[in-house]
C-alpha cells in the first residue's frame, strides 16, 4: 500500500522578512521572558560559535545537500542552541535537582533527552549542523512506501533523507527531510523519533517561529504537528495569525489548571449575543412557573430521564439541545432556554440535572448548592452568577458570559467552558478534573 503525500512546491522557503530574523536576539528575549516569570524556572540557555559561509558551503558539498536561507541564517548566528525550562508547580521540579540557571551552568549533552531527560516542560535542543547531517535514522520496517511529488520512496530511501535536528523530547523530535537539489522540509518524528508519517510538514523558518511563539513548550509541538495522516493536510507555510494572541506565558501557566485554554475555540454558527438579548427582552420568569417546571422535571427524572446525553445543534443561529436518553413516561424535562431570571426568584439548591438553559439571562443570580449535572448552560449571560458548592459535573457552558462568576468549591468535573468569558471568575476549591477551557478568556481568574 502506498502512502501519498502531495506537497506543492511553494512549501520551499522563500525570501521574506523571516530571512532577516535575528534568531539570537529572538531566543535571548524568550529566555529573559521565561526567567522573569514567577511560575517558571529557566533551567538552561546556551548558544554556540556560529558557522562561516565557507563552512556552510563545505557541509553542503560533503553531505550532498542544499540549505535554504533560514538554515543558513540560523547557523551563521549559532551552531546549535539549548533552552530548557519547567513549571514550578511541576511535581518533578525540585531546586536541588533543577537549580535556577546562571551563566556558569554548562550545556547539557546533545543526547540529553535520550539519556537523562525526565519531566521538563519546555525544551529546545537544536543540534550542531554537522551532528545533524551525519545522524542517519534507522528505517521503520512497518512503514509503507511514500509518494512525494511523484517520487516513490521505500521505507529505506525515505529514512535515508531524514536528519533529526531538534531533540526536544525522548518521545519526539523534529527532523529535516533532505532532497537532492531542493530545500529541506521539516516534520515531526514520533514514537521515540522513528515514525514520521503522522506529521504535518513545514519549513525551517516557520518551525523556528513556532518554537518562539509557543515558548518552546514541548507538548505544543506534538499537538500542532502530530496529526494522524498529517501528510494529507496542506503544508504549513506560516503560523495561524491568532497564535500569539493565545500563546502568552500567562495563558501557558493557566493551562496547568484550565486544560486547552491555549487552543483556539471551534467555530459554531450560533449568535450568542442575539440569544441573550432575546432572553433579556422576554418577560420575567415567575416563581410559580419555576415551581411547575421543577415539579414536572422531578417526574421526568423519576420515570427514567436520568443519564442521557445532549446533542447541540444550531437552527437559524440559535443553539438548541436535543436530549437523547431513556424513554420516560411521566413529567416534562426542564427547558428554560432564553428565559429571563429576575432576582426575586429563589434559585439556590435547585435540583435540575439534565435540564437546558441555553441563552438564559441570569446575571448576578445565586445558584449556590444547585445540582445541574449533565445540563446545558450554553450561550447564557451568567455574569457575576454564584455557583458556590454547586454540582456542575458535565455541564456545557460553551460561549457563555461568566465574567466574575463564582465557582467556589463547585464540582466541575467534565464541564466544558469552550470560548466562555471567564474574566475575574473565582475557582477556589473547585474540582476541575476533566474540565475543558478551549479558547476561554481567563484574564484575572482566581484559583
Short mmCIF file of C-alpha atoms in Angstrom, two decimals:
data_model
loop_
_atom_site.label_atom_id
_atom_site.label_comp_id
_atom_site.label_asym_id
_atom_site.label_seq_id
_atom_site.Cartn_x
_atom_site.Cartn_y
_atom_site.Cartn_z
CA UNK A 1 0.00 0.00 0.00
CA UNK A 2 1.26 3.47 -0.86
CA UNK A 3 1.01 6.50 1.41
CA UNK A 4 0.70 9.54 -0.85
CA UNK A 5 1.99 12.94 0.21
CA UNK A 6 1.20 15.84 -2.08
CA UNK A 7 3.43 18.80 -1.36
CA UNK A 8 3.21 21.87 -3.51
CA UNK A 9 6.49 23.45 -4.45
CA UNK A 10 5.52 26.58 -2.53
CA UNK A 11 6.43 24.82 0.73
CA UNK A 12 10.02 25.66 -0.06
CA UNK A 13 11.27 28.59 1.90
CA UNK A 14 11.03 31.91 0.09
CA UNK A 15 12.99 35.01 0.93
CA UNK A 16 10.89 37.34 3.02
CA UNK A 17 11.06 39.10 6.35
CA UNK A 18 11.77 35.82 8.12
CA UNK A 19 15.05 35.53 6.23
CA UNK A 20 16.38 38.57 8.05
CA UNK A 21 15.29 37.45 11.51
CA UNK A 22 17.88 37.82 14.24
CA UNK A 23 17.39 34.42 15.83
CA UNK A 24 19.91 35.04 18.62
CA UNK A 25 18.02 38.15 19.69
CA UNK A 26 14.65 36.35 19.48
CA UNK A 27 15.80 33.41 21.62
CA UNK A 28 17.59 35.75 24.04
CA UNK A 29 14.31 37.60 24.54
CA UNK A 30 12.43 34.33 25.09
CA UNK A 31 14.97 33.19 27.69
CA UNK A 32 14.65 36.52 29.53
CA UNK A 33 10.86 36.28 29.43
CA UNK A 34 10.95 32.76 30.89
CA UNK A 35 13.46 33.76 33.58
CA UNK A 36 11.30 36.69 34.71
CA UNK A 37 8.06 34.70 35.11
CA UNK A 38 7.28 33.84 38.72
CA UNK A 39 5.73 30.45 37.87
CA UNK A 40 8.54 29.22 35.60
CA UNK A 41 12.14 28.19 36.23
CA UNK A 42 14.63 28.67 33.41
CA UNK A 43 16.98 25.67 33.63
CA UNK A 44 19.39 26.32 30.81
CA UNK A 45 20.08 28.59 27.85
CA UNK A 46 23.14 28.33 25.59
CA UNK A 47 24.16 29.45 22.13
CA UNK A 48 27.36 28.43 20.36
CA UNK A 49 30.03 29.71 18.00
CA UNK A 50 28.47 30.30 14.57
CA UNK A 51 29.45 28.75 11.25
CA UNK A 52 31.01 30.80 8.49
CA UNK A 53 29.65 30.86 4.97
CA UNK A 54 32.62 28.81 3.85
CA UNK A 55 31.88 26.17 6.49
CA UNK A 56 28.25 26.02 5.40
CA UNK A 57 29.24 25.52 1.78
CA UNK A 58 31.70 22.81 2.79
CA UNK A 59 28.95 20.93 4.66
CA UNK A 60 26.65 21.17 1.65
CA UNK A 61 29.35 19.68 -0.56
CA UNK A 62 30.37 16.97 1.94
CA UNK A 63 26.83 15.73 2.55
CA UNK A 64 25.43 16.48 -0.92
CA UNK A 65 22.56 18.64 0.38
CA UNK A 66 21.20 22.15 0.00
CA UNK A 67 20.41 24.59 2.82
CA UNK A 68 17.68 27.19 2.50
CA UNK A 69 18.16 30.78 3.55
CA UNK A 70 16.65 30.27 7.03
CA UNK A 71 19.04 27.41 7.83
CA UNK A 72 22.00 29.48 6.65
CA UNK A 73 20.76 32.44 8.69
CA UNK A 74 20.31 30.46 11.91
CA UNK A 75 23.57 28.52 11.81
CA UNK A 76 25.54 31.62 10.82
CA UNK A 77 24.35 33.06 14.15
CA UNK A 78 24.77 29.98 16.36
CA UNK A 79 25.83 26.40 15.58
CA UNK A 80 23.20 24.84 17.82
CA UNK A 81 21.01 26.11 20.65
CA UNK A 82 19.78 24.80 24.00
CA UNK A 83 16.87 26.15 26.03
CA UNK A 84 15.16 24.28 28.90
CA UNK A 85 12.55 25.26 31.49
CA UNK A 86 9.97 23.85 33.94
CA UNK A 87 6.78 24.95 35.65
CA UNK A 88 7.49 25.45 39.33
CA UNK A 89 4.34 23.50 40.19
CA UNK A 90 5.59 20.52 38.18
CA UNK A 91 5.70 17.61 40.68
CA UNK A 92 9.15 16.68 39.36
CA UNK A 93 10.57 20.17 39.98
CA UNK A 94 12.96 20.48 42.93
CA UNK A 95 15.52 23.23 43.37
CA UNK A 96 18.21 20.75 44.42
CA UNK A 97 17.86 18.86 41.13
CA UNK A 98 16.93 21.82 38.92
CA UNK A 99 18.77 24.90 40.21
CA UNK A 100 17.98 28.27 38.62
CA UNK A 101 20.04 28.94 35.53
CA UNK A 102 23.12 31.12 35.60
CA UNK A 103 25.91 31.51 33.08
CA UNK A 104 28.29 29.19 34.92
CA UNK A 105 26.00 26.20 34.28
CA UNK A 106 27.43 24.15 31.41
CA UNK A 107 25.33 22.99 28.44
CA UNK A 108 23.82 19.53 28.63
CA UNK A 109 24.96 16.83 26.24
CA UNK A 110 23.24 16.66 22.88
CA UNK A 111 21.87 13.25 23.82
CA UNK A 112 20.34 14.68 26.99
CA UNK A 113 16.74 13.82 26.18
CA UNK A 114 17.74 10.28 25.25
CA UNK A 115 19.83 9.63 28.36
CA UNK A 116 18.56 11.69 31.31
CA UNK A 117 15.52 13.74 30.25
CA UNK A 118 12.65 13.33 32.69
CA UNK A 119 9.80 15.75 33.24
CA UNK A 120 10.88 19.13 31.88
CA UNK A 121 8.11 21.17 30.27
CA UNK A 122 9.99 23.27 27.76
CA UNK A 123 12.99 22.18 25.72
CA UNK A 124 14.85 23.11 22.54
CA UNK A 125 17.95 21.13 21.59
CA UNK A 126 18.87 22.37 18.11
CA UNK A 127 21.92 20.27 17.28
CA UNK A 128 25.16 21.50 15.68
CA UNK A 129 24.71 21.27 11.94
CA UNK A 130 27.27 18.57 11.16
CA UNK A 131 25.87 16.44 14.01
CA UNK A 132 22.51 16.74 12.24
CA UNK A 133 23.84 15.74 8.84
CA UNK A 134 25.72 12.63 9.92
CA UNK A 135 22.93 11.24 12.13
CA UNK A 136 21.08 8.70 9.97
CA UNK A 137 17.78 7.31 11.33
CA UNK A 138 17.17 3.56 11.25
CA UNK A 139 14.27 2.65 8.93
CA UNK A 140 10.87 1.85 10.40
CA UNK A 141 10.18 -1.58 8.92
CA UNK A 142 6.43 -1.17 9.44
CA UNK A 143 6.16 1.98 7.31
CA UNK A 144 4.51 1.84 3.90
CA UNK A 145 6.09 3.26 0.76
CA UNK A 146 5.59 7.01 0.43
CA UNK A 147 4.80 9.01 -2.70
CA UNK A 148 6.23 12.51 -2.57
CA UNK A 149 5.70 14.76 -5.61
CA UNK A 150 5.52 11.75 -7.96
CA UNK A 151 8.59 10.09 -6.41
CA UNK A 152 8.10 6.77 -4.63
CA UNK A 153 10.25 6.35 -1.53
CA UNK A 154 10.69 2.94 0.04
CA UNK A 155 10.99 2.97 3.82
CA UNK A 156 14.80 2.66 3.46
CA UNK A 157 15.04 5.51 0.93
CA UNK A 158 12.68 7.70 2.95
CA UNK A 159 14.66 7.35 6.18
CA UNK A 160 17.89 7.96 4.28
CA UNK A 161 16.58 11.51 3.71
CA UNK A 162 15.68 12.07 7.39
CA UNK A 163 18.00 14.02 9.72
CA UNK A 164 16.71 14.92 13.23
CA UNK A 165 17.78 18.42 14.25
CA UNK A 166 15.75 19.25 17.41
CA UNK A 167 15.79 16.50 20.05
CA UNK A 168 13.34 18.28 22.35
CA UNK A 169 11.94 15.10 23.92
CA UNK A 170 12.72 11.44 24.46
CA UNK A 171 9.44 10.64 22.69
CA UNK A 172 9.60 13.04 19.75
CA UNK A 173 11.99 15.05 17.64
CA UNK A 174 11.86 17.38 14.67
CA UNK A 175 13.73 16.39 11.53
CA UNK A 176 14.80 17.65 8.13
CA UNK A 177 13.78 15.74 5.01
CA UNK A 178 16.58 16.38 2.52
CA UNK A 179 16.04 16.01 -1.23
CA UNK A 180 18.75 16.45 -3.82
CA UNK A 181 18.82 19.94 -5.28
CA UNK A 182 15.91 21.17 -3.11
CA UNK A 183 15.50 22.91 0.20
CA UNK A 184 14.68 20.54 3.08
CA UNK A 185 11.25 20.06 4.56
CA UNK A 186 10.59 19.75 8.32
CA UNK A 187 8.47 17.09 10.02
CA UNK A 188 7.82 15.54 13.42
CA UNK A 189 9.29 12.19 14.40
CA UNK A 190 7.06 10.34 16.88
CA UNK A 191 7.46 7.04 18.74
CA UNK A 192 10.94 7.92 20.04
CA UNK A 193 11.76 9.57 16.72
CA UNK A 194 11.11 6.59 14.47
CA UNK A 195 7.71 7.32 12.90
CA UNK A 196 7.31 10.29 10.53
CA UNK A 197 4.02 9.51 8.79
CA UNK A 198 1.70 11.24 11.26
CA UNK A 199 3.16 14.70 10.88
CA UNK A 200 2.21 17.91 9.20
CA UNK A 201 5.02 19.32 7.05
CA UNK A 202 6.56 22.78 7.22
CA UNK A 203 9.87 24.59 6.62
CA UNK A 204 12.70 25.57 8.96
CA UNK A 205 11.81 29.25 9.21
CA UNK A 206 8.20 28.54 10.16
CA UNK A 207 9.30 25.89 12.64
CA UNK A 208 11.59 28.32 14.46
CA UNK A 209 8.81 30.90 14.51
CA UNK A 210 6.55 28.22 16.02
CA UNK A 211 9.07 27.38 18.75
CA UNK A 212 9.39 31.05 19.67
CA UNK A 213 5.64 31.67 19.63
CA UNK A 214 4.94 28.52 21.67
CA UNK A 215 7.60 29.42 24.25
CA UNK A 216 9.36 26.13 23.44
CA UNK A 217 6.63 24.20 25.30
CA UNK A 218 7.24 20.62 24.23
CA UNK A 219 3.64 19.43 24.33
CA UNK A 220 2.58 22.06 21.82
CA UNK A 221 4.88 20.67 19.13
CA UNK A 222 3.32 17.23 19.35
CA UNK A 223 -0.20 18.68 19.40
CA UNK A 224 0.41 21.05 16.48
CA UNK A 225 2.47 18.91 14.12
CA UNK A 226 1.49 15.39 15.23
CA UNK A 227 -1.74 15.00 13.28
CA UNK A 228 -2.82 11.48 12.22
CA UNK A 229 -2.20 11.23 8.49
CA UNK A 230 -0.94 14.80 8.61
CA UNK A 231 0.65 14.35 5.20
CA UNK A 232 -2.84 14.80 3.72
CA UNK A 233 -3.02 18.36 5.04
CA UNK A 234 -1.71 21.44 3.30
CA UNK A 235 1.90 22.12 4.33
CA UNK A 236 2.28 24.87 6.92
CA UNK A 237 3.98 27.88 5.39
CA UNK A 238 3.18 30.37 8.15
CA UNK A 239 1.68 30.33 11.63
CA UNK A 240 -2.03 30.93 12.22
CA UNK A 241 -2.43 34.66 12.90
CA UNK A 242 -4.11 34.20 16.29
CA UNK A 243 -1.41 32.04 17.86
CA UNK A 244 0.36 34.98 19.52
CA UNK A 245 -2.96 36.14 20.97
CA UNK A 246 -3.45 32.86 22.83
CA UNK A 247 0.10 31.72 23.49
CA UNK A 248 1.32 34.11 26.14
CA UNK A 249 3.26 32.80 29.14
CA UNK A 250 0.35 33.67 31.44
CA UNK A 251 -2.03 31.56 29.34
CA UNK A 252 0.57 28.80 29.27
CA UNK A 253 0.64 28.76 33.08
CA UNK A 254 -3.16 28.74 33.20
CA UNK A 255 -3.27 25.60 31.06
CA UNK A 256 -1.88 23.72 34.04
CA UNK A 257 -5.17 24.41 35.84
CA UNK A 258 -7.53 25.01 32.92
CA UNK A 259 -6.83 22.47 30.13
CA UNK A 260 -6.87 23.54 26.46
CA UNK A 261 -7.08 27.22 27.43
CA UNK A 262 -4.26 27.91 24.94
CA UNK A 263 -6.11 26.40 21.99
CA UNK A 264 -8.37 28.17 19.55
CA UNK A 265 -12.08 27.54 20.01
CA UNK A 266 -14.09 25.78 17.36
CA UNK A 267 -16.41 27.95 15.33
CA UNK A 268 -20.14 27.32 15.57
CA UNK A 269 -22.85 29.20 13.63
CA UNK A 270 -24.54 30.40 16.83
CA UNK A 271 -25.47 34.01 17.50
CA UNK A 272 -24.84 34.02 21.24
CA UNK A 273 -25.39 37.75 21.73
CA UNK A 274 -28.73 37.64 19.91
CA UNK A 275 -29.89 34.79 22.14
CA UNK A 276 -29.00 36.71 25.29
CA UNK A 277 -30.71 39.87 24.02
CA UNK A 278 -33.86 37.90 23.23
CA UNK A 279 -33.84 36.47 26.75
CA UNK A 280 -33.33 39.90 28.32
CA UNK A 281 -36.28 41.35 26.39
CA UNK A 282 -38.56 38.45 27.36
CA UNK A 283 -40.96 38.68 30.25
CA UNK A 284 -39.57 37.72 33.64
CA UNK A 285 -39.92 34.07 34.60
CA UNK A 286 -42.20 33.83 37.65
CA UNK A 287 -41.75 31.83 40.83
CA UNK A 288 -44.94 29.92 40.03
CA UNK A 289 -43.65 28.93 36.59
CA UNK A 290 -40.37 27.81 38.11
CA UNK A 291 -42.15 25.66 40.70
CA UNK A 292 -44.17 23.94 37.96
CA UNK A 293 -41.03 23.31 35.91
CA UNK A 294 -39.20 21.82 38.90
CA UNK A 295 -42.10 19.51 39.79
CA UNK A 296 -42.54 18.30 36.19
CA UNK A 297 -38.80 17.77 35.85
CA UNK A 298 -38.76 15.67 39.02
CA UNK A 299 -41.34 13.36 37.47
CA UNK A 300 -39.24 13.29 34.30
CA UNK A 301 -36.19 12.16 36.27
CA UNK A 302 -38.10 9.59 38.32
CA UNK A 303 -39.52 7.98 35.18
CA UNK A 304 -36.14 7.35 33.53
CA UNK A 305 -34.86 10.75 32.42
CA UNK A 306 -31.52 10.42 34.25
CA UNK A 307 -28.25 9.79 32.42
CA UNK A 308 -28.99 10.93 28.87
CA UNK A 309 -26.74 12.92 26.55
CA UNK A 310 -27.27 16.27 24.85
CA UNK A 311 -26.64 16.94 21.18
CA UNK A 312 -26.28 20.66 20.46
CA UNK A 313 -27.38 21.92 17.07
CA UNK A 314 -27.77 25.39 15.55
CA UNK A 315 -31.01 26.47 13.91
CA UNK A 316 -31.03 29.96 12.37
CA UNK A 317 -28.19 30.98 14.67
CA UNK A 318 -29.87 29.69 17.82
CA UNK A 319 -28.45 26.86 19.95
CA UNK A 320 -30.87 24.01 20.51
CA UNK A 321 -30.23 20.96 22.67
CA UNK A 322 -31.64 17.57 21.68
CA UNK A 323 -31.72 15.17 24.61
CA UNK A 324 -31.03 11.51 23.94
CA UNK A 325 -31.87 9.27 26.85
CA UNK A 326 -34.18 6.56 28.07
CA UNK A 327 -37.82 6.96 27.14
CA UNK A 328 -39.68 8.48 30.08
CA UNK A 329 -43.40 8.10 30.68
CA UNK A 330 -44.15 10.95 33.07
CA UNK A 331 -43.28 14.55 33.65
CA UNK A 332 -41.58 17.06 31.40
CA UNK A 333 -37.93 17.91 31.05
CA UNK A 334 -36.99 21.43 32.21
CA UNK A 335 -36.26 23.55 29.12
CA UNK A 336 -35.52 27.09 30.21
CA UNK A 337 -33.88 28.32 27.02
CA UNK A 338 -33.76 32.12 26.65
CA UNK A 339 -35.72 32.74 29.85
CA UNK A 340 -35.11 35.79 31.98
CA UNK A 341 -34.39 35.08 35.63
CA UNK A 342 -35.15 38.01 37.92
CA UNK A 343 -33.66 38.48 41.40
CA UNK A 344 -36.89 37.66 43.24
CA UNK A 345 -36.51 34.01 42.26
CA UNK A 346 -35.10 31.57 44.80
CA UNK A 347 -32.64 29.57 42.72
CA UNK A 348 -30.40 28.15 45.43
CA UNK A 349 -30.44 24.38 45.94
CA UNK A 350 -32.37 23.74 42.72
CA UNK A 351 -32.33 20.09 41.70
CA UNK A 352 -32.48 20.20 37.91
CA UNK A 353 -29.94 17.76 36.48
CA UNK A 354 -30.18 17.19 32.71
CA UNK A 355 -32.04 20.47 32.15
CA UNK A 356 -31.46 23.03 29.40
CA UNK A 357 -30.72 26.74 29.94
CA UNK A 358 -29.37 27.76 26.52
CA UNK A 359 -29.21 31.53 26.14
CA UNK A 360 -30.75 32.20 29.56
CA UNK A 361 -30.36 35.67 31.08
CA UNK A 362 -29.45 35.18 34.74
CA UNK A 363 -26.99 37.93 35.52
CA UNK A 364 -25.85 38.05 39.17
CA UNK A 365 -28.18 35.22 40.17
CA UNK A 366 -27.37 32.97 43.13
CA UNK A 367 -27.24 29.31 42.09
CA UNK A 368 -25.46 28.12 45.23
CA UNK A 369 -25.80 24.39 46.01
CA UNK A 370 -27.73 23.64 42.80
CA UNK A 371 -27.45 20.28 41.05
CA UNK A 372 -27.22 20.86 37.30
CA UNK A 373 -25.42 17.63 36.47
CA UNK A 374 -25.35 16.99 32.72
CA UNK A 375 -27.20 20.21 31.89
CA UNK A 376 -26.81 22.74 29.07
CA UNK A 377 -25.96 26.33 30.03
CA UNK A 378 -24.51 27.44 26.70
CA UNK A 379 -24.68 30.98 25.26
CA UNK A 380 -26.06 32.31 28.55
CA UNK A 381 -25.50 35.60 30.37
CA UNK A 382 -24.30 34.40 33.77
CA UNK A 383 -22.12 37.35 34.61
CA UNK A 384 -21.44 37.57 38.37
CA UNK A 385 -23.58 34.48 38.96
CA UNK A 386 -22.79 32.43 42.06
CA UNK A 387 -22.34 28.67 41.72
CA UNK A 388 -20.74 28.08 45.12
CA UNK A 389 -20.83 24.42 46.22
CA UNK A 390 -22.87 23.54 43.12
CA UNK A 391 -22.79 20.18 41.34
CA UNK A 392 -21.97 21.12 37.74
CA UNK A 393 -20.50 17.85 36.58
CA UNK A 394 -20.50 17.51 32.77
CA UNK A 395 -22.30 20.85 32.33
CA UNK A 396 -21.76 22.56 28.97
CA UNK A 397 -21.20 26.33 29.45
CA UNK A 398 -19.85 26.94 25.93
CA UNK A 399 -19.76 30.60 24.79
CA UNK A 400 -21.46 31.88 27.97
CA UNK A 401 -20.64 35.16 29.68
CA UNK A 402 -19.26 34.13 33.08
CA UNK A 403 -17.33 37.26 33.98
CA UNK A 404 -16.73 37.43 37.75
CA UNK A 405 -18.79 34.28 38.30
CA UNK A 406 -18.07 32.30 41.46
CA UNK A 407 -17.41 28.55 41.33
CA UNK A 408 -16.03 28.29 44.85
CA UNK A 409 -15.98 24.63 45.95
CA UNK A 410 -18.10 23.63 42.93
CA UNK A 411 -17.89 20.22 41.29
CA UNK A 412 -16.84 20.96 37.71
CA UNK A 413 -15.71 17.50 36.65
CA UNK A 414 -16.04 17.23 32.88
CA UNK A 415 -17.52 20.73 32.50
CA UNK A 416 -16.99 22.43 29.14
CA UNK A 417 -16.11 26.15 29.14
CA UNK A 418 -15.19 26.42 25.48
CA UNK A 419 -14.99 30.04 24.32
CA UNK A 420 -16.50 31.34 27.60
CA UNK A 421 -15.60 34.74 29.00
CA UNK A 422 -14.32 33.89 32.49
CA UNK A 423 -12.61 37.19 33.25
CA UNK A 424 -12.29 37.54 37.01
CA UNK A 425 -14.04 34.22 37.74
CA UNK A 426 -13.32 32.54 41.09
CA UNK A 427 -12.40 28.83 41.02
CA UNK A 428 -11.02 28.48 44.54
CA UNK A 429 -11.64 24.98 45.85
CA UNK A 430 -13.38 23.87 42.65
CA UNK A 431 -12.88 20.34 41.32
CA UNK A 432 -11.66 20.74 37.73
CA UNK A 433 -10.81 17.16 36.81
CA UNK A 434 -11.63 16.60 33.15
CA UNK A 435 -12.97 20.11 32.60
CA UNK A 436 -12.11 21.88 29.33
CA UNK A 437 -11.32 25.52 28.64
CA UNK A 438 -10.58 25.63 24.91
CA UNK A 439 -10.47 29.26 23.76
CA UNK A 440 -11.80 30.59 27.09
CA UNK A 441 -10.92 34.10 28.26
CA UNK A 442 -9.20 33.58 31.63
CA UNK A 443 -7.93 37.02 32.48
CA UNK A 444 -7.60 37.66 36.22
CA UNK A 445 -9.12 34.32 37.22
CA UNK A 446 -8.64 33.17 40.81
CA UNK A 447 -7.87 29.57 41.71
#
